[in-house]
Amino acid sequence: MDHVVALPVTPTMSLLELAVPCEVFGYRRFGPDQDWYELRVCSEGGEPVVAGGFAPHHPYSFDELQRADTVVVAAGHAPDEAPHAGLVAAVRAAHRRGARIVSLCTGAFVLAEAGLLDGRSAATHWLHAAALARRYPAVHVRPDVLYVDDGDVLTSAGTLSAVDLCLHLVRTDHGAAVANALAKRMVTPAHREGGQSQYIQTALPAHTGDGLGPLLDWARERLDQPLTVGLLARRAGLNERTLVRRFHASTGLAPMRWLQARRIDRARELLEVGDTPVERVGERCGLGGPANFRRLFRDTVGVTPSAYRRSFRARGADGSPPPAVRAG
DNA sequence: TAGAGCGACCGCCAGA
DNA sequence: AGTCTGGCGGTCGCTC
């Protein structure tokens, strides 16, 4: 059964951030056998609405937010103005009912106004981070991250980080292999690395534009081998200290932490597809023997490797969603 | 479970 | 003066 994503539209919303969830959730790219999403574009009262010069043809009403599994709130208003009251109320009610609530960019102001971010970490556009913190002091604003996954409430930073967060949702719902395949179709990194490092550190490698790209690719092809900082430094022709600094600047992570995140990603893929025994997944990812691998995987992902594999196998059989997985 | 050994990380400083 | 790099050493966390 498809997962219903409600996308409320108000007249001031940014077309680009409305387009991102449409692109990710609105197209069935993997055939009828792959559970996917049903995207429902909504407007207040189901009335015609124009956002960014475009208008949804037959929008659902905001009532649809009370039936959706996930509600995505795009960037929608000048931060010095009060958020759309009807949307705030609908989002608050949807969250109370148990829906997963997602904001893109300044959509975080709607969530904050609804009280959903009180006591939580949240991301928004860096330009408006100070305003969000000023206006909603109970929110722990993170101007330095691409997105924050707080379980039932997720927030992304400015503009194109919406892509990162939407792909993260696909990864959570359908696994790393599907998310990576979708990213490839969209010709975008499955996850960016950059100045804004992820609060949930599940980043996949990307060419960073600072010369580290080839080294990251080289390392990614050798995840099963015992790589060390010294080895990476020699490979890059850099001093170890400089390598650590460069890694930080371009990925937000120290070398071994980056490597471990990549190894966990590889382990997820091996568990999702193929029949590699759990006992062997660790060594094939460079995460050590079974005991060490199980502990690392559980600490990072939140479930044991076998439970993770079962959840994906079971989902294929009965269509139920996988268990909640902590991403970092 | 405790402890030793080791690697990774990072702050600090000096030199280019 | 500002930036980048390399070396040193302390601390932390992981592994056995």
mmCIF file of C-alpha atoms (C1' of nucleotides) in Angstrom:
data_model
loop_
_atom_site.group_PDB
_atom_site.id
_atom_site.type_symbol
_atom_site.label_atom_id
_atom_site.label_comp_id
_atom_site.label_asym_id
_atom_site.label_seq_id
_atom_site.Cartn_x
_atom_site.Cartn_y
_atom_site.Cartn_z
ATOM 1 C CA MET A 1 0.000 0.000 0.000
ATOM 2 C CA ASP A 2 1.368 3.384 -0.971
ATOM 3 C CA HIS A 3 2.464 5.905 1.607
ATOM 4 C CA VAL A 4 0.411 9.097 1.260
ATOM 5 C CA VAL A 5 2.424 12.317 1.180
ATOM 6 C CA ALA A 6 0.417 15.527 1.544
ATOM 7 C CA LEU A 7 1.949 18.658 0.059
ATOM 8 C CA PRO A 8 0.018 21.747 1.167
ATOM 9 C CA VAL A 9 0.338 24.765 -1.134
ATOM 10 C CA THR A 10 -0.192 28.386 -0.150
ATOM 11 C CA PRO A 11 0.168 31.369 -2.507
ATOM 12 C CA THR A 12 3.529 32.494 -1.118
ATOM 13 C CA MET A 13 5.278 29.146 -1.428
ATOM 14 C CA SER A 14 8.490 28.694 -3.357
ATOM 15 C CA LEU A 15 8.033 26.798 -6.585
ATOM 16 C CA LEU A 16 11.436 25.162 -6.375
ATOM 17 C CA GLU A 17 10.785 23.600 -2.986
ATOM 18 C CA LEU A 18 7.327 22.502 -4.066
ATOM 19 C CA ALA A 19 8.932 20.876 -7.093
ATOM 20 C CA VAL A 20 11.418 18.812 -5.080
ATOM 21 C CA PRO A 21 8.850 16.650 -3.242
ATOM 22 C CA CYS A 22 6.879 16.389 -6.493
ATOM 23 C CA GLU A 23 9.986 15.064 -8.200
ATOM 24 C CA VAL A 24 10.891 12.618 -5.429
ATOM 25 C CA PHE A 25 7.463 11.385 -4.307
ATOM 26 C CA GLY A 26 5.286 12.149 -7.316
ATOM 27 C CA TYR A 27 6.799 9.807 -9.903
ATOM 28 C CA ARG A 28 6.686 6.034 -9.757
ATOM 29 C CA ARG A 29 10.113 5.216 -11.156
ATOM 30 C CA PHE A 30 10.680 1.646 -10.089
ATOM 31 C CA GLY A 31 7.699 -0.174 -11.552
ATOM 32 C CA PRO A 32 4.502 -1.448 -9.941
ATOM 33 C CA ASP A 33 6.264 -3.920 -7.624
ATOM 34 C CA GLN A 34 8.065 -1.233 -5.672
ATOM 35 C CA ASP A 35 5.933 0.313 -2.920
ATOM 36 C CA TRP A 36 6.066 4.017 -3.442
ATOM 37 C CA TYR A 37 4.281 7.212 -2.469
ATOM 38 C CA GLU A 38 1.012 8.787 -3.436
ATOM 39 C CA LEU A 39 1.512 12.524 -3.573
ATOM 40 C CA ARG A 40 -1.517 14.689 -2.817
ATOM 41 C CA VAL A 41 -1.153 18.399 -3.472
ATOM 42 C CA CYS A 42 -3.489 20.313 -1.149
ATOM 43 C CA SER A 43 -4.785 23.854 -0.831
ATOM 44 C CA GLU A 44 -6.991 25.520 1.737
ATOM 45 C CA GLY A 45 -10.531 24.379 1.036
ATOM 46 C CA GLY A 46 -9.321 22.681 -2.137
ATOM 47 C CA GLU A 47 -9.628 26.066 -3.819
ATOM 48 C CA PRO A 48 -7.501 27.042 -6.828
ATOM 49 C CA VAL A 49 -4.201 28.495 -5.697
ATOM 50 C CA VAL A 50 -1.269 29.971 -7.554
ATOM 51 C CA ALA A 51 2.274 29.527 -6.197
ATOM 52 C CA GLY A 52 5.271 30.834 -8.103
ATOM 53 C CA GLY A 53 3.115 31.400 -11.172
ATOM 54 C CA PHE A 54 1.911 27.790 -11.347
ATOM 55 C CA ALA A 55 -1.308 26.258 -10.057
ATOM 56 C CA PRO A 56 -2.189 22.640 -9.175
ATOM 57 C CA HIS A 57 -5.072 21.535 -11.362
ATOM 58 C CA HIS A 58 -7.373 19.857 -8.827
ATOM 59 C CA PRO A 59 -5.861 20.277 -5.390
ATOM 60 C CA TYR A 60 -7.083 18.304 -2.403
ATOM 61 C CA SER A 61 -8.165 20.358 0.579
ATOM 62 C CA PHE A 62 -6.145 20.701 3.783
ATOM 63 C CA ASP A 63 -8.389 17.943 5.175
ATOM 64 C CA GLU A 64 -6.058 15.600 3.316
ATOM 65 C CA LEU A 65 -3.367 16.382 5.883
ATOM 66 C CA GLN A 66 -5.486 14.422 8.368
ATOM 67 C CA ARG A 67 -5.228 11.299 6.228
ATOM 68 C CA ALA A 68 -1.601 11.549 5.112
ATOM 69 C CA ASP A 69 1.282 9.452 6.422
ATOM 70 C CA THR A 70 3.720 12.288 5.770
ATOM 71 C CA VAL A 71 3.114 16.022 5.439
ATOM 72 C CA VAL A 72 5.714 18.119 3.616
ATOM 73 C CA VAL A 73 5.654 21.872 4.272
ATOM 74 C CA ALA A 74 7.641 23.823 1.680
ATOM 75 C CA ALA A 75 9.230 27.235 2.134
ATOM 76 C CA GLY A 76 6.300 29.522 2.284
ATOM 77 C CA HIS A 77 6.447 32.994 3.683
ATOM 78 C CA ALA A 78 8.589 35.932 4.689
ATOM 79 C CA PRO A 79 10.033 35.002 8.081
ATOM 80 C CA ASP A 80 8.938 38.307 9.589
ATOM 81 C CA GLU A 81 5.292 37.501 8.865
ATOM 82 C CA ALA A 82 3.055 35.110 10.757
ATOM 83 C CA PRO A 83 2.791 31.688 9.113
ATOM 84 C CA HIS A 84 -0.462 30.727 7.365
ATOM 85 C CA ALA A 85 -2.854 30.098 10.281
ATOM 86 C CA GLY A 86 -4.920 27.437 8.544
ATOM 87 C CA LEU A 87 -1.817 25.532 7.560
ATOM 88 C CA VAL A 88 -0.385 25.767 11.089
ATOM 89 C CA ALA A 89 -3.572 24.301 12.550
ATOM 90 C CA ALA A 90 -3.727 21.515 9.960
ATOM 91 C CA VAL A 91 -0.074 20.581 10.511
ATOM 92 C CA ARG A 92 -0.507 20.563 14.279
ATOM 93 C CA ALA A 93 -3.540 18.288 14.000
ATOM 94 C CA ALA A 94 -1.765 15.967 11.557
ATOM 95 C CA HIS A 95 1.170 15.587 13.918
ATOM 96 C CA ARG A 96 -1.122 14.929 16.860
ATOM 97 C CA ARG A 97 -2.762 12.184 14.807
ATOM 98 C CA GLY A 98 0.651 10.565 14.209
ATOM 99 C CA ALA A 99 1.713 11.819 10.789
ATOM 100 C CA ARG A 100 5.369 12.403 10.029
ATOM 101 C CA ILE A 101 5.903 16.134 9.525
ATOM 102 C CA VAL A 102 8.622 17.467 7.229
ATOM 103 C CA SER A 103 9.600 21.071 6.559
ATOM 104 C CA LEU A 104 11.746 22.439 3.765
ATOM 105 C CA CYS A 105 13.679 25.670 4.265
ATOM 106 C CA THR A 106 11.450 28.308 5.932
ATOM 107 C CA GLY A 107 8.646 25.760 6.199
ATOM 108 C CA ALA A 108 10.248 25.302 9.647
ATOM 109 C CA PHE A 109 8.458 28.489 10.738
ATOM 110 C CA VAL A 110 5.122 26.731 10.223
ATOM 111 C CA LEU A 111 6.247 23.767 12.322
ATOM 112 C CA ALA A 112 7.627 26.073 15.004
ATOM 113 C CA GLU A 113 4.403 28.077 15.084
ATOM 114 C CA ALA A 114 2.523 24.805 15.527
ATOM 115 C CA GLY A 115 4.742 24.029 18.521
ATOM 116 C CA LEU A 116 6.211 20.925 16.913
ATOM 117 C CA LEU A 117 9.807 22.093 17.263
ATOM 118 C CA ASP A 118 9.734 23.038 20.950
ATOM 119 C CA GLY A 119 12.714 21.441 22.646
ATOM 120 C CA ARG A 120 13.935 19.931 19.383
ATOM 121 C CA SER A 121 16.819 20.614 17.033
ATOM 122 C CA ALA A 122 15.721 22.035 13.687
ATOM 123 C CA ALA A 123 17.212 23.260 10.430
ATOM 124 C CA THR A 124 16.152 26.130 8.225
ATOM 125 C CA HIS A 125 17.751 28.383 5.644
ATOM 126 C CA TRP A 126 20.944 29.819 7.172
ATOM 127 C CA LEU A 127 19.756 33.297 6.238
ATOM 128 C CA HIS A 128 16.718 32.896 8.495
ATOM 129 C CA ALA A 129 18.221 30.751 11.263
ATOM 130 C CA ALA A 130 18.669 33.709 13.606
ATOM 131 C CA ALA A 131 15.097 34.876 13.006
ATOM 132 C CA LEU A 132 13.753 31.393 13.751
ATOM 133 C CA ALA A 133 15.751 31.209 16.976
ATOM 134 C CA ARG A 134 14.630 34.691 18.017
ATOM 135 C CA ARG A 135 11.004 34.090 17.313
ATOM 136 C CA TYR A 136 10.837 30.586 18.786
ATOM 137 C CA PRO A 137 13.361 30.430 21.652
ATOM 138 C CA ALA A 138 12.341 26.879 22.567
ATOM 139 C CA VAL A 139 13.718 25.638 19.233
ATOM 140 C CA HIS A 140 17.361 24.582 19.064
ATOM 141 C CA VAL A 141 18.192 25.995 15.624
ATOM 142 C CA ARG A 142 21.048 24.323 13.772
ATOM 143 C CA PRO A 143 22.325 26.691 11.081
ATOM 144 C CA ASP A 144 25.220 24.373 10.250
ATOM 145 C CA VAL A 145 23.398 21.288 8.992
ATOM 146 C CA LEU A 146 21.611 20.233 5.811
ATOM 147 C CA TYR A 147 18.760 18.634 7.693
ATOM 148 C CA VAL A 148 17.695 17.288 11.061
ATOM 149 C CA ASP A 149 15.923 13.964 11.470
ATOM 150 C CA ASP A 150 14.152 13.967 14.802
ATOM 151 C CA GLY A 151 12.042 10.927 14.074
ATOM 152 C CA ASP A 152 8.489 12.171 13.575
ATOM 153 C CA VAL A 153 9.587 15.714 12.726
ATOM 154 C CA LEU A 154 12.225 16.479 10.095
ATOM 155 C CA THR A 155 13.503 19.846 8.935
ATOM 156 C CA SER A 156 15.825 20.798 6.100
ATOM 157 C CA ALA A 157 18.004 23.835 5.506
ATOM 158 C CA GLY A 158 17.799 26.158 2.531
ATOM 159 C CA THR A 159 16.544 25.504 -0.963
ATOM 160 C CA LEU A 160 18.299 22.479 -2.485
ATOM 161 C CA SER A 161 18.883 20.738 0.833
ATOM 162 C CA ALA A 162 15.229 19.767 0.277
ATOM 163 C CA VAL A 163 16.638 17.179 -2.130
ATOM 164 C CA ASP A 164 18.903 15.799 0.576
ATOM 165 C CA LEU A 165 16.061 15.482 3.054
ATOM 166 C CA CYS A 166 13.598 13.969 0.564
ATOM 167 C CA LEU A 167 16.195 11.365 -0.432
ATOM 168 C CA HIS A 168 16.814 10.711 3.260
ATOM 169 C CA LEU A 169 13.093 9.976 3.644
ATOM 170 C CA VAL A 170 13.269 7.518 0.749
ATOM 171 C CA ARG A 171 16.301 5.904 2.364
ATOM 172 C CA THR A 172 14.455 5.570 5.666
ATOM 173 C CA ASP A 173 11.304 4.193 4.037
ATOM 174 C CA HIS A 174 12.767 2.045 1.259
ATOM 175 C CA GLY A 175 16.422 1.514 2.042
ATOM 176 C CA ALA A 176 19.777 2.766 0.866
ATOM 177 C CA ALA A 177 19.746 0.840 -2.421
ATOM 178 C CA VAL A 178 16.464 2.438 -3.572
ATOM 179 C CA ALA A 179 17.528 5.906 -2.413
ATOM 180 C CA ASN A 180 20.845 5.588 -4.213
ATOM 181 C CA ALA A 181 19.122 4.408 -7.395
ATOM 182 C CA LEU A 182 16.714 7.343 -7.219
ATOM 183 C CA ALA A 183 19.574 9.790 -6.651
ATOM 184 C CA LYS A 184 21.307 8.353 -9.697
ATOM 185 C CA ARG A 185 18.140 8.838 -11.772
ATOM 186 C CA MET A 186 17.960 12.426 -10.564
ATOM 187 C CA VAL A 187 21.659 12.886 -11.367
ATOM 188 C CA THR A 188 22.372 14.097 -7.855
ATOM 189 C CA PRO A 189 24.582 12.715 -5.105
ATOM 190 C CA ALA A 190 22.599 10.377 -2.845
ATOM 191 C CA HIS A 191 23.852 12.706 -0.222
ATOM 192 C CA ARG A 192 25.840 15.879 -0.389
ATOM 193 C CA GLU A 193 28.832 16.616 1.681
ATOM 194 C CA GLY A 194 29.817 20.170 2.182
ATOM 195 C CA GLY A 195 30.127 23.086 4.497
ATOM 196 C CA GLN A 196 26.820 22.193 6.062
ATOM 197 C CA SER A 197 27.429 18.732 7.414
ATOM 198 C CA GLN A 198 24.454 16.565 8.221
ATOM 199 C CA TYR A 199 23.162 16.404 11.739
ATOM 200 C CA ILE A 200 22.334 12.826 10.950
ATOM 201 C CA GLN A 201 25.550 11.707 9.416
ATOM 202 C CA THR A 202 24.569 9.298 6.712
ATOM 203 C CA ALA A 203 26.337 11.093 3.942
ATOM 204 C CA LEU A 204 27.332 9.250 0.824
ATOM 205 C CA PRO A 205 30.427 10.269 -1.055
ATOM 206 C CA ALA A 206 30.354 13.029 -3.559
ATOM 207 C CA HIS A 207 32.960 14.852 -5.507
ATOM 208 C CA THR A 208 33.763 17.740 -3.293
ATOM 209 C CA GLY A 209 35.447 20.065 -5.737
ATOM 210 C CA ASP A 210 38.470 20.506 -3.500
ATOM 211 C CA GLY A 211 40.596 17.667 -4.871
ATOM 212 C CA LEU A 212 39.470 15.058 -2.344
ATOM 213 C CA GLY A 213 36.956 13.491 -4.735
ATOM 214 C CA PRO A 214 39.340 10.953 -6.290
ATOM 215 C CA LEU A 215 40.581 9.924 -2.838
ATOM 216 C CA LEU A 216 37.002 9.417 -1.613
ATOM 217 C CA ASP A 217 36.244 7.304 -4.681
ATOM 218 C CA TRP A 218 39.443 5.324 -4.157
ATOM 219 C CA ALA A 219 38.529 4.665 -0.526
ATOM 220 C CA ARG A 220 34.937 3.775 -1.383
ATOM 221 C CA GLU A 221 36.208 1.032 -3.699
ATOM 222 C CA ARG A 222 38.267 -0.414 -0.840
ATOM 223 C CA LEU A 223 35.861 -0.330 2.088
ATOM 224 C CA ASP A 224 36.653 -3.961 2.877
ATOM 225 C CA GLN A 225 40.345 -3.206 3.286
ATOM 226 C CA PRO A 226 42.078 -1.945 6.442
ATOM 227 C CA LEU A 227 42.402 1.725 5.548
ATOM 228 C CA THR A 228 44.121 4.098 7.944
ATOM 229 C CA VAL A 229 44.561 7.839 8.109
ATOM 230 C CA GLY A 230 48.235 7.371 7.250
ATOM 231 C CA LEU A 231 47.387 5.318 4.177
ATOM 232 C CA LEU A 232 44.829 7.863 2.986
ATOM 233 C CA ALA A 233 47.285 10.686 3.580
ATOM 234 C CA ARG A 234 50.022 8.951 1.576
ATOM 235 C CA ARG A 235 47.554 8.226 -1.207
ATOM 236 C CA ALA A 236 46.579 11.914 -1.321
ATOM 237 C CA GLY A 237 50.181 13.074 -0.999
ATOM 238 C CA LEU A 238 49.311 15.020 2.133
ATOM 239 C CA ASN A 239 50.483 15.195 5.675
ATOM 240 C CA GLU A 240 48.119 13.349 8.045
ATOM 241 C CA ARG A 241 47.204 16.513 9.903
ATOM 242 C CA THR A 242 46.408 18.289 6.652
ATOM 243 C CA LEU A 243 44.347 15.360 5.442
ATOM 244 C CA VAL A 244 42.232 15.437 8.593
ATOM 245 C CA ARG A 245 41.698 19.155 8.124
ATOM 246 C CA ARG A 246 40.742 18.776 4.464
ATOM 247 C CA PHE A 247 38.332 15.989 5.330
ATOM 248 C CA HIS A 248 36.672 18.175 7.891
ATOM 249 C CA ALA A 249 36.419 21.110 5.543
ATOM 250 C CA SER A 250 34.854 19.139 2.726
ATOM 251 C CA THR A 251 32.823 16.374 4.410
ATOM 252 C CA GLY A 252 32.247 17.712 7.908
ATOM 253 C CA LEU A 253 33.730 14.496 9.261
ATOM 254 C CA ALA A 254 37.114 13.160 10.297
ATOM 255 C CA PRO A 255 38.498 10.518 7.882
ATOM 256 C CA MET A 256 37.717 7.425 9.911
ATOM 257 C CA ARG A 257 34.248 8.672 10.817
ATOM 258 C CA TRP A 258 33.540 9.312 7.154
ATOM 259 C CA LEU A 259 34.866 5.845 6.327
ATOM 260 C CA GLN A 260 32.700 4.218 8.964
ATOM 261 C CA ALA A 261 29.597 6.002 7.662
ATOM 262 C CA ARG A 262 30.374 4.688 4.156
ATOM 263 C CA ARG A 263 30.873 1.182 5.539
ATOM 264 C CA ILE A 264 27.525 1.280 7.320
ATOM 265 C CA ASP A 265 25.913 2.421 4.042
ATOM 266 C CA ARG A 266 27.505 -0.538 2.253
ATOM 267 C CA ALA A 267 26.345 -2.888 4.999
ATOM 268 C CA ARG A 268 22.775 -1.609 4.612
ATOM 269 C CA GLU A 269 22.877 -2.350 0.896
ATOM 270 C CA LEU A 270 24.286 -5.840 1.444
ATOM 271 C CA LEU A 271 21.544 -6.547 3.978
ATOM 272 C CA GLU A 272 18.793 -5.178 1.748
ATOM 273 C CA VAL A 273 19.747 -7.036 -1.415
ATOM 274 C CA GLY A 274 21.598 -10.300 -1.923
ATOM 275 C CA ASP A 275 22.143 -13.161 0.455
ATOM 276 C CA THR A 276 25.443 -12.346 2.113
ATOM 277 C CA PRO A 277 25.211 -13.964 5.562
ATOM 278 C CA VAL A 278 25.141 -11.416 8.378
ATOM 279 C CA GLU A 279 28.321 -13.087 9.674
ATOM 280 C CA ARG A 280 30.100 -12.046 6.483
ATOM 281 C CA VAL A 281 28.610 -8.596 5.901
ATOM 282 C CA GLY A 282 30.932 -7.001 8.438
ATOM 283 C CA GLU A 283 34.103 -8.260 6.855
ATOM 284 C CA ARG A 284 32.876 -7.343 3.365
ATOM 285 C CA CYS A 285 32.375 -3.758 4.554
ATOM 286 C CA GLY A 286 35.528 -3.483 6.627
ATOM 287 C CA LEU A 287 33.527 -3.384 9.854
ATOM 288 C CA GLY A 288 35.280 -6.347 11.412
ATOM 289 C CA GLY A 289 33.992 -9.675 12.661
ATOM 290 C CA PRO A 290 30.361 -10.507 13.388
ATOM 291 C CA ALA A 291 30.378 -9.341 17.018
ATOM 292 C CA ASN A 292 31.975 -6.002 16.259
ATOM 293 C CA PHE A 293 29.791 -5.514 13.195
ATOM 294 C CA ARG A 294 26.555 -6.237 15.052
ATOM 295 C CA ARG A 295 27.427 -3.796 17.802
ATOM 296 C CA LEU A 296 28.507 -1.043 15.383
ATOM 297 C CA PHE A 297 25.464 -1.510 13.171
ATOM 298 C CA ARG A 298 23.043 -1.500 16.082
ATOM 299 C CA ASP A 299 24.660 1.572 17.639
ATOM 300 C CA THR A 300 24.560 3.457 14.334
ATOM 301 C CA VAL A 301 21.313 2.365 12.680
ATOM 302 C CA GLY A 302 19.300 1.550 15.780
ATOM 303 C CA VAL A 303 18.395 -2.044 14.924
ATOM 304 C CA THR A 304 20.424 -5.234 14.639
ATOM 305 C CA PRO A 305 21.604 -6.334 11.169
ATOM 306 C CA SER A 306 19.287 -9.337 11.090
ATOM 307 C CA ALA A 307 16.301 -7.231 12.184
ATOM 308 C CA TYR A 308 17.181 -4.725 9.476
ATOM 309 C CA ARG A 309 17.295 -7.470 6.845
ATOM 310 C CA ARG A 310 14.058 -9.025 8.117
ATOM 311 C CA SER A 311 12.289 -5.684 7.905
ATOM 312 C CA PHE A 312 13.106 -5.354 4.207
ATOM 313 C CA ARG A 313 12.272 -8.955 3.388
ATOM 314 C CA ALA A 314 9.006 -8.728 5.335
ATOM 315 C CA ARG A 315 8.048 -5.468 3.720
ATOM 316 C CA GLY A 316 8.304 -7.123 0.323
ATOM 317 C CA ALA A 317 5.959 -9.864 1.494
ATOM 318 C CA ASP A 318 3.182 -7.989 3.262
ATOM 319 C CA GLY A 319 3.677 -4.365 2.291
ATOM 320 C CA SER A 320 4.065 -3.175 5.856
ATOM 321 C CA PRO A 321 6.514 -0.372 6.514
ATOM 322 C CA PRO A 322 9.941 -1.135 7.947
ATOM 323 C CA PRO A 323 10.528 -0.440 11.637
ATOM 324 C CA ALA A 324 11.657 3.021 12.587
ATOM 325 C CA VAL A 325 15.357 3.281 11.968
ATOM 326 C CA ARG A 326 17.581 5.833 13.573
ATOM 327 C CA ALA A 327 19.726 7.213 10.844
ATOM 328 C CA GLY A 328 22.785 8.286 12.708
ATOM 329 C "C1'" DT B 1 34.584 -6.593 33.357
ATOM 330 C "C1'" DA B 2 39.106 -4.255 33.717
ATOM 331 C "C1'" DG B 3 43.138 -2.757 31.794
ATOM 332 C "C1'" DA B 4 46.816 -2.155 28.367
ATOM 333 C "C1'" DG B 5 47.972 -0.783 23.831
ATOM 334 C "C1'" DC B 6 47.090 1.660 19.874
ATOM 335 C "C1'" DG B 7 45.079 4.629 16.494
ATOM 336 C "C1'" DA B 8 42.343 8.665 15.675
ATOM 337 C "C1'" DC B 9 41.318 13.208 16.579
ATOM 338 C "C1'" DC B 10 42.206 17.881 17.600
ATOM 339 C "C1'" DG B 11 44.266 22.067 19.804
ATOM 340 C "C1'" DC B 12 48.246 24.616 19.563
ATOM 341 C "C1'" DC B 13 52.282 26.554 17.625
ATOM 342 C "C1'" DA B 14 55.839 27.618 14.255
ATOM 343 C "C1'" DG B 15 57.265 28.135 9.588
ATOM 344 C "C1'" DA B 16 56.373 28.922 4.603
ATOM 345 C "C1'" DA C 1 48.528 40.273 7.961
ATOM 346 C "C1'" DG C 2 46.255 36.275 6.651
ATOM 347 C "C1'" DT C 3 46.197 31.538 5.145
ATOM 348 C "C1'" DC C 4 47.858 27.021 4.721
ATOM 349 C "C1'" DT C 5 50.765 23.284 6.177
ATOM 350 C "C1'" DG C 6 53.349 20.171 9.216
ATOM 351 C "C1'" DG C 7 54.776 18.613 13.759
ATOM 352 C "C1'" DC C 8 53.899 17.699 18.546
ATOM 353 C "C1'" DG C 9 51.480 16.098 22.338
ATOM 354 C "C1'" DG C 10 47.308 15.292 25.111
ATOM 355 C "C1'" DT C 11 42.907 13.021 25.265
ATOM 356 C "C1'" DC C 12 39.551 9.850 23.885
ATOM 357 C "C1'" DG C 13 37.655 5.692 22.308
ATOM 358 C "C1'" DC C 14 38.127 1.207 20.387
ATOM 359 C "C1'" DT C 15 39.989 -3.498 20.359
ATOM 360 C "C1'" DC C 16 41.812 -7.418 22.331
#
